[in-house]
Coordinates of C-alpha atoms in Angstrom, one line a residue:
M19 CA 101.9 99.5 114.1
A20 CA 98.9 100.3 116.3
Y21 CA 98.7 104.1 116.0
T22 CA 98.9 106.6 113.2
L23 CA 99.3 110.3 113.3
Q24 CA 96.5 112.3 114.7
I25 CA 94.8 115.3 113.1
G26 CA 96.8 118.4 113.9
A27 CA 100.1 116.5 114.3
A28 CA 103.2 117.9 112.7
A29 CA 104.6 116.0 109.7
P30 CA 107.6 113.9 110.9
G31 CA 110.8 114.8 109.1
F32 CA 112.7 112.5 106.8
K33 CA 115.7 112.3 104.6
L34 CA 115.2 109.6 101.9
P35 CA 116.6 108.6 98.5
A36 CA 114.3 109.0 95.5
T37 CA 113.9 107.1 92.2
D38 CA 115.1 110.3 90.4
G39 CA 118.6 109.9 92.0
K40 CA 118.2 112.7 94.5
T41 CA 117.7 112.6 98.3
Y42 CA 114.9 114.6 99.7
E43 CA 114.0 116.1 103.1
L44 CA 110.6 117.3 104.3
A45 CA 112.0 120.9 104.2
D46 CA 112.7 120.6 100.4
F47 CA 109.0 120.9 99.7
G48 CA 107.5 124.4 99.8
E49 CA 104.1 123.8 98.4
D50 CA 101.0 124.9 100.3
F51 CA 99.9 121.3 100.7
L52 CA 101.7 117.9 100.8
V53 CA 100.1 114.6 100.2
I54 CA 102.5 112.0 101.7
F55 CA 101.3 108.5 101.0
F56 CA 102.8 105.1 101.8
T57 CA 102.8 102.8 98.8
C58 CA 104.7 100.0 97.2
N59 CA 105.2 98.1 93.9
H60 CA 103.2 94.9 94.4
C61 CA 100.0 95.6 96.4
P62 CA 96.8 95.0 94.4
Y63 CA 95.2 98.0 96.2
V64 CA 98.0 100.2 95.1
I65 CA 98.1 98.9 91.5
G66 CA 94.3 99.1 91.3
S67 CA 94.2 102.8 92.4
D68 CA 97.5 104.2 91.0
E69 CA 95.8 105.7 87.9
I70 CA 93.2 107.4 90.2
T71 CA 96.0 108.7 92.4
K72 CA 97.8 109.9 89.3
R73 CA 94.8 111.8 88.1
T74 CA 94.3 113.4 91.5
A75 CA 98.0 114.5 91.7
E76 CA 97.7 116.0 88.2
K77 CA 94.4 117.7 89.0
Y78 CA 95.7 119.4 92.1
G79 CA 99.2 120.3 90.9
D80 CA 98.1 123.7 89.9
R81 CA 96.6 124.3 93.4
N82 CA 100.1 124.1 94.9
V83 CA 99.7 120.5 96.1
R84 CA 102.7 118.1 95.9
F85 CA 102.4 114.3 96.1
I86 CA 105.2 112.2 97.7
G87 CA 105.1 108.4 97.7
I88 CA 107.1 106.5 100.2
N89 CA 107.8 102.7 99.9
S90 CA 108.7 101.3 103.4
N91 CA 108.0 97.7 102.6
S92 CA 110.7 95.1 103.4
A93 CA 112.4 94.1 100.2
K94 CA 113.6 91.0 102.0
T95 CA 109.9 90.0 102.4
Y96 CA 108.9 91.2 98.9
P97 CA 111.9 91.7 96.6
I98 CA 109.6 93.4 94.1
D99 CA 109.4 96.3 96.5
G100 CA 113.2 96.9 96.3
F101 CA 114.6 100.2 95.0
E102 CA 115.6 99.0 91.5
H103 CA 112.0 97.9 90.9
M104 CA 110.8 101.3 92.2
V105 CA 113.0 103.0 89.6
N106 CA 111.6 100.8 86.8
R107 CA 108.0 101.4 87.9
M108 CA 108.4 105.1 87.8
K109 CA 110.0 104.9 84.3
E110 CA 107.2 102.8 83.1
H111 CA 104.3 104.7 84.6
Q112 CA 105.7 108.3 84.7
F113 CA 103.8 109.0 88.0
P114 CA 103.6 112.7 88.9
W115 CA 105.1 112.3 92.4
I116 CA 108.4 111.9 94.1
Y117 CA 108.9 108.2 95.0
L118 CA 111.1 107.7 98.1
R119 CA 112.6 104.6 99.7
D120 CA 112.3 104.1 103.4
E121 CA 114.7 101.2 103.8
S122 CA 114.9 101.4 107.6
Q123 CA 111.1 101.7 107.9
D124 CA 111.7 104.5 110.5
V125 CA 109.6 106.9 108.5
A126 CA 106.7 104.5 108.3
R127 CA 106.9 104.0 112.1
A128 CA 107.0 107.8 112.7
Y129 CA 103.9 108.3 110.6
G130 CA 102.2 105.2 111.8
A131 CA 101.6 103.9 108.3
L132 CA 99.1 101.1 108.5
R133 CA 98.4 100.1 104.9
T134 CA 99.5 100.5 101.3
P135 CA 98.2 102.9 100.2
H136 CA 97.8 105.2 103.3
F137 CA 97.4 108.9 102.6
Y138 CA 98.3 111.9 104.8
L139 CA 97.4 115.5 103.8
F140 CA 99.4 118.3 105.4
D141 CA 98.7 122.0 105.3
K142 CA 101.2 124.8 104.7
D143 CA 102.3 124.6 108.4
R144 CA 102.8 120.8 107.9
K145 CA 100.0 120.0 110.2
L146 CA 97.9 116.9 109.4
V147 CA 94.4 117.8 108.1
Y148 CA 93.4 114.4 106.6
T149 CA 94.5 110.8 106.9
G150 CA 93.2 107.5 105.6
R151 CA 92.1 106.1 102.2
G152 CA 92.2 107.7 98.8
V153 CA 89.0 106.0 97.5
D154 CA 86.5 103.5 98.8
Q155 CA 87.3 100.8 96.3
P156 CA 91.1 101.0 95.6
R157 CA 91.3 97.4 94.3
N158 CA 88.3 97.8 92.0
P159 CA 88.5 101.2 90.3
D160 CA 85.3 100.6 88.3
R161 CA 83.3 100.3 91.6
I162 CA 84.6 103.6 93.2
T163 CA 81.8 105.7 94.6
V164 CA 83.8 108.0 97.0
N165 CA 87.1 109.8 96.5
D166 CA 87.9 110.8 100.1
L167 CA 91.3 112.3 99.2
E168 CA 89.8 114.6 96.5
R169 CA 87.1 115.7 98.8
A170 CA 89.7 116.6 101.4
L171 CA 91.9 118.3 98.8
D172 CA 88.9 120.3 97.5
E173 CA 88.1 121.5 101.0
A174 CA 91.7 122.2 102.0
T175 CA 92.6 124.1 98.8
S176 CA 89.5 126.2 99.1
G177 CA 90.2 127.2 102.7
R178 CA 87.4 125.1 104.1
E179 CA 87.4 122.8 107.1
I180 CA 87.9 119.2 106.3
S181 CA 84.4 117.6 106.7
V182 CA 85.7 114.0 107.1
P183 CA 89.3 114.3 108.4
V184 CA 89.9 110.6 109.2
T185 CA 89.0 107.5 107.2
N186 CA 90.3 103.9 107.5
P187 CA 93.0 103.2 104.9
I188 CA 92.2 100.3 102.7
G189 CA 95.0 98.1 101.4
C190 CA 97.7 95.6 102.3
N191 CA 99.5 95.7 105.6
V192 CA 102.9 97.4 105.5
K193 CA 105.4 94.6 105.2
W194 CA 107.6 95.0 108.3
E195 CA 111.1 93.7 108.4
G196 CA 111.4 90.4 110.2
K197 CA 107.6 89.7 110.2
D198 CA 106.3 86.6 108.5
P199 CA 104.6 87.7 105.3
H200 CA 102.3 84.6 105.5
W201 CA 100.9 85.3 108.9
M202 CA 97.5 86.0 107.3
P203 CA 96.1 84.5 104.1
E204 CA 96.3 86.3 100.8
D205 CA 99.0 88.7 102.0
A206 CA 96.6 90.3 104.4
C207 CA 95.0 92.1 101.4
D208 CA 91.7 90.4 101.3
L209 CA 90.9 90.9 104.9
V210 CA 90.6 94.7 105.2

């Protein structure tokens, strides 16, 4: 995937199954702001930053912000990213977001998801106002110096313009169906 959504773009629609047993569409969410992020079960950048993302989701919940995680990784490439493991992960960690499965990978393509994790912040009109990384050191939470997602959420929920609307997402490549997972060393995680 070479291109991701541009600032001001409308959120692409979806209809996906969630770990809570329901199916969700974009229109099901009425919050003022949506954070849609592409994630998975195995990536060390996801695992390293999940607790930070969890705290951010809890912090902004009372500001009418909803978090939606989408796992688009090929379960054929990484069986741990399959739906059953998603359900187990949510039970274990009790993350405060809806966790959706994009089996076809069509939603990841529509958004231009590049990495796990890759964050997209949409306003009330579902226009993109921020995209990129959550933090500057997602694999090493003890070394985080910048939380770009929280800065964007602070600005957005306060009615201010987003000062840094685009950052480079840091993480593993999305695992596309039919692509060799070993085309880069270390799962393409150490080279970003």
